[in-house]
Amino acid sequence: MAAKYIPNEIEKKWQEKWAETGLYRVSEDSPRPKYYALTMFPYTSGDLHIGHWYVMAPSDVQARFKRMQGYNVLHPMGFDAFGLNAENAAIRQGIHPYTWTMQNIENMRRQLKSMGAVYDWDREVITCQPDYYKWTQWFFVKLYEHDLAYRAKAPVNWCPSCQTVLANEQVIDGLCERCDTAVIHRDLEQWFFRITKYADELKEHVGIDWPERIKIMQRNWIGRSTGTEISFALDHPVVDEKEIRVFTTRPDTTSGVTFMVLAPEHPLVPKLTVPERKAEVEAYVERSRRQTEIERLSTEKEKDGVFLGSYVINRLNGEKVPIWIADYVLLRYGTGAVMAVPAHDERDFAFALKYGLPVIHVIDRTDGIAKSFAMAGTMRPGLKQSLEAANITFIETSNGGLYVTLHGDDQIDRYIEMVKSSLLPGSWVEIVGSRWLFIFASEEGVTVLPFDSIDADRLILAKCKELEPNVRNRRTVMEMLWGLEFYHDMLFHTEYGTMIHSGPLTGTPGDQTINTVTEWMEQQGFGHATVSYRLRDWLISRQRYWGAPIPMVYCDKCGIVPVPEEDLPVLLPEDAEFRPTGESPLAYNEQFVNTTCPQCSGPAKRETDTMDTFMCSSWYFLRYCSPHYEKAAFDPEKMKYWMPVDLYTGGAEHAVMHLLYVRFFIKALRDMGIVHFDEPCNRLYNQGHIIAEQRKMSKSRGNVITPDEYVIDLGVDTVRVYFMFLGPWEQGGEWDDSGISGVRRWLNRVWNLVIEEYTPRVESDGVRTELQRTTHQTIRKVTGDIERLRFNTMIAALMEFTNYLTKIRESSSVSQADWNEAIEKLMLLLAPSTPHVAEELWEQTGHYYSIHSQDWPQWDEELAKEEEVTLPIQISGKMRDKITIPAVLASTITKAELPQFARERSTRIAEYLEGKKIKDIIYVPGKILNFVVE
RNA sequence: GGGGAAGUGUCGGAAUUGGCAGACGAGCAUGACUUAGGAUCAUGUGCCGCAAGGCGUGGGGGUUCAAAUCCCCCCUUCCCCA
C-alpha cells in the first residue's frame, strides 16, 4: 500500500526546497518573453483573511501557468503599509505605528508564504520603509516641478472622528469610509495634484483590455459634459464684478430663467445680500455648512433656499432675475452658480412652486398636446356639441365643466376659435401645454394673452385675481395652474423641442437648439461653448503622522521650496506624539518642523502634512522591477523590460480611486519622459468578493475568517482549489465551507490514482485512442480556462479527467506507457493549482525536480477531435431521440438522405415520422437534426 | 432618479454564446466494505405522473424550425453614481 496523502508534510517539505533552490527567483536576463502578473498588494490592517486569499490564490495559479508556458514571469508581493489604521491603533493602544505595521506584515507574510505562491520575496516592497517613501517624495517634487502639484485653500471633507481630510472618494453616503462618522466641510490650505489636466485622456481607455464596467465607472466619475457658459449681467453698487457666470447643458432654455441660484458658500453671497435679509441668509449659510454633501443633494429632502434681495439681468431677454442661494448648488461643481429654468428642470420647478417664483415655458412639447379646462358657467351652451363635431376629446364634470385635451395645432386653433365665441364676459380660459395662452372675455370683447414672460405672468395673474376670488392667494400663474391636477403633466418637461418665447431664437427646431443658441450667444458676447468635469483635482494632504511627509519647506524669504533630492527622504521622526487634534502630530514636533531653507539656508518650516496613501500605491509596481535600486525610484532598464503590467488583478472597489490615480500617475511620468508607455496595465481583471454574513469581511465587523485553520486541517492545495471551484472568480459570493471536503476527497483520489500501481490487462486500441482524445481535450479545456481566468470550470474539467482515469484503471485496458503518459499530463495540468501535491507526485513517480520548471503540455487538435458525434433529433422542435454517428458522416450527409437515415437508425424517430408529412428539415452538422412535420 | 451586473435543482454553480438544460461538486437516499473514518466504493437524485408522457432556467408577451441565451414590458437582489 502506497503512502497516504498527508498535506502538511509535503507542503513544508516543498516550500523549504523551493526557497532553498531559489526556484522562484526572477531575473531580467532570460531568453523567455516577459510576463508581469500583478495583484493589488494588501493593506497592512492585520491578519490576512480568506478574502485576501480569494484575490491571490487564483492570480498565483495564472502566474504559475504562464511560467510553465515559457514566460519569464514577475509575480511580486508587497505591502501598502502607511495609513490611518496604524495610527488609530497607536492612539488606542499606545503602540508605535511602525511596530504595529511591521508586526502585521510579519504575520501576513507568514500566511502568504503558507499559500505556496511563486512570489519572489527578494522583491518585496513595503511603502512605509524610508528606502521606498524617499521615492514617493521624489515623485511629489517631480509633480511639483512640472506644475502638477499646487497648494490651494479649499473646502474639504473633514472627518471629525478621524480628525483628517478625506478625498471625495473616501466619503461614502456622507460618512467617513473608515469610521462611518458624518463628514463636514472645512476650509484648509491643501496640496492638490492636477489630475483634471488629464481628464480627457483618462476618459478614453486606448489600447487596453479593461472590463467595460470599470471603463464606464471611470467615465462617469470623470463626468465630462459639454455645455455653455453664460454670463448674466450684474449691476450692483457694492460689487466690483459685473457678471455672474453659470454653466449649463441646456442653453436653449435660457430665456426661461426666472431665478438664479448660488451655492451658499459662494464668495459673492455676503456682498449681494441686502441688509434686511442679512440675518436670514447668514443663518442659512451656517446651516448648510454643517450639512454633509449627501444631505444637501439628497432627492428625498425638499429643496429650500433664501432670496438675497439682489438681481442679475438675463442678457437674452433683458429680464431681471432674482438671486437665491440654495444648498443643492455646490461651489465645487461648475461655477458654483446655476441658472434656474423651472419650466424644464424638475428640481427648479419644485423650488419655484415652493417660493412662488414664475415658471415660463420656452421649449415646445414634442407631442403637440395641449390641455384646457372650461370651467362650469364660463361658456355659452353649445361648446360641447362643437367639440364633438370637431372630434376633440374631453371629459365633462358633474356640474358641466369640460376637461379638454387637444392633439395638434389644428385642434388647438379650432378650439381657440370656439372658445372665443363661447366665452362669457367676465370669464377666462387658459390653454396649456403645446400652447400657452390665456383668453379673457369682457363686455368690450375677447383678449388673448400669451403666457410668455415674467411680465406676462404678472399681468395675467392680476387679471385672474380680479375675476376670481379663489386665486387671490396665488403668487404666480403656475401656482394657480398647479391647483388643477388635470394640468400636472403639462406644466414641466425636460425634452428637447422647438424654442418658443425666446425672442430672436424662437422657432429654432429641437435638434439644432444647443448649437444655434451657443453660436448666437458667442456672437452677442455673453456665452460660449465649454466643457465641464465632475472630476476634481486630487487632494493629497493628510493631517496625519503615518504617511510619507510632503517634502516641502516654507521659507519667509524664498516661499515654497521643495526638498532637494540629496536631502530625501524627509524622515518621519520616531518620537511623535499621537493626539487626535486635527493637526498632524508632526506639527508639534519642533525638531521636525524647524529646518533651514534649501535655497537660502535661512530658518524655515517644514510642511507637516503627509501624503494620501494612494500616492504610495500609484507607483509600487514600478518599484517591484528593481526593489533595491538606490540611484532612483527604479532602474530604467529593468522598468523598460517589465513594464507595462500584462495582467492586473484586484477588486472593483478601486475602480475610481486607485485605478484612476495610477493611470494619471503614469501619464504624468510619461510627459516628464520618465516612462515610455501610456497606460500602466494592458489587461485588468476584477475578481469578486468573498463576503461573510452578507458583508465584506473586516475586523471591526468581527466577521473575519482566516485561511489558517483550513490550511492546517485540509492542506493548502485543497484551500487553493476550493477558492477556484466556488464559482466564477469575478462573481465572488458568500463564504460557505460546506463543499471544501469534496475538494479534499478529490485530491485524495488524485493522489491514489497516481501513486497506486497500475497493471495493464487487456490492451485495447479503441480505449487507447479514447484516452488520448480525452487527455488532449482536457489539456485544451484547462489551458483555455486559465487563459480566460475561468478557474471554476478548469477545476471541474480536471475532476472529470480524474473520474475518467479512474474508470480506465478499473478496466486496465491501456498499456503501462499510455497510462504513464496520461498521468504525467494530469500532474502537469495540476501543477499551477495544487503546486505541492503535483511536486510530490512528480517526485514519487520518478521525475526530476521540479515539476514547476516543466513545459506546459500542448494539445493536438487532431487527437482531440471526436470520432463520433451524438446527434440529437427533434420532431418539430421537441427532442425525441439521439443517435451516435461517425463525425465524418455528420459533415457529409445530405439533407435528402436524412429522413431515411434517421428512420433506419432510430425506431423511435421512425414511429414519430410514421404517416407524417415532413415540411422542413433543419440540419446543423453534428449539432442538431430537426424534422418539422405537419 | 440614472448607470452597471445578476436571477437556472435542496445548495455552489455548468451550458463551446441561438442547437441534448442541470457538467463538476455539495447535500440527500439506498446498498457494499471495514483496522468504525473528517473514511472509501457503487447506484440513484429538477418537478408532476404507476406509465406513456407532460412541465420546467424570476413573471408576462414576442421573434425563431429551435430561446437560460435575442427583443419588449414587469418583479427581485447586489454594486456604482446622484
PDB file of C-alpha atoms in Angstrom, chain A residues 330 373 429 686 882 922:
ATOM      1  CA  LEU A 330     -22.238  73.148  -4.702  1.00  0.00           C
ATOM      2  CA  PHE A 373     -60.302  73.409 -18.589  1.00  0.00           C
ATOM      3  CA  VAL A 429     -59.965  80.120 -20.052  1.00  0.00           C
ATOM      4  CA  ASN A 686     -11.646  42.321 -11.209  1.00  0.00           C
ATOM      5  CA  LYS A 882     -30.275  10.787 -30.047  1.00  0.00           C
ATOM      6  CA  ILE A 922     -33.180  21.697 -40.199  1.00  0.00           C
TER       7      ILE A 922
END
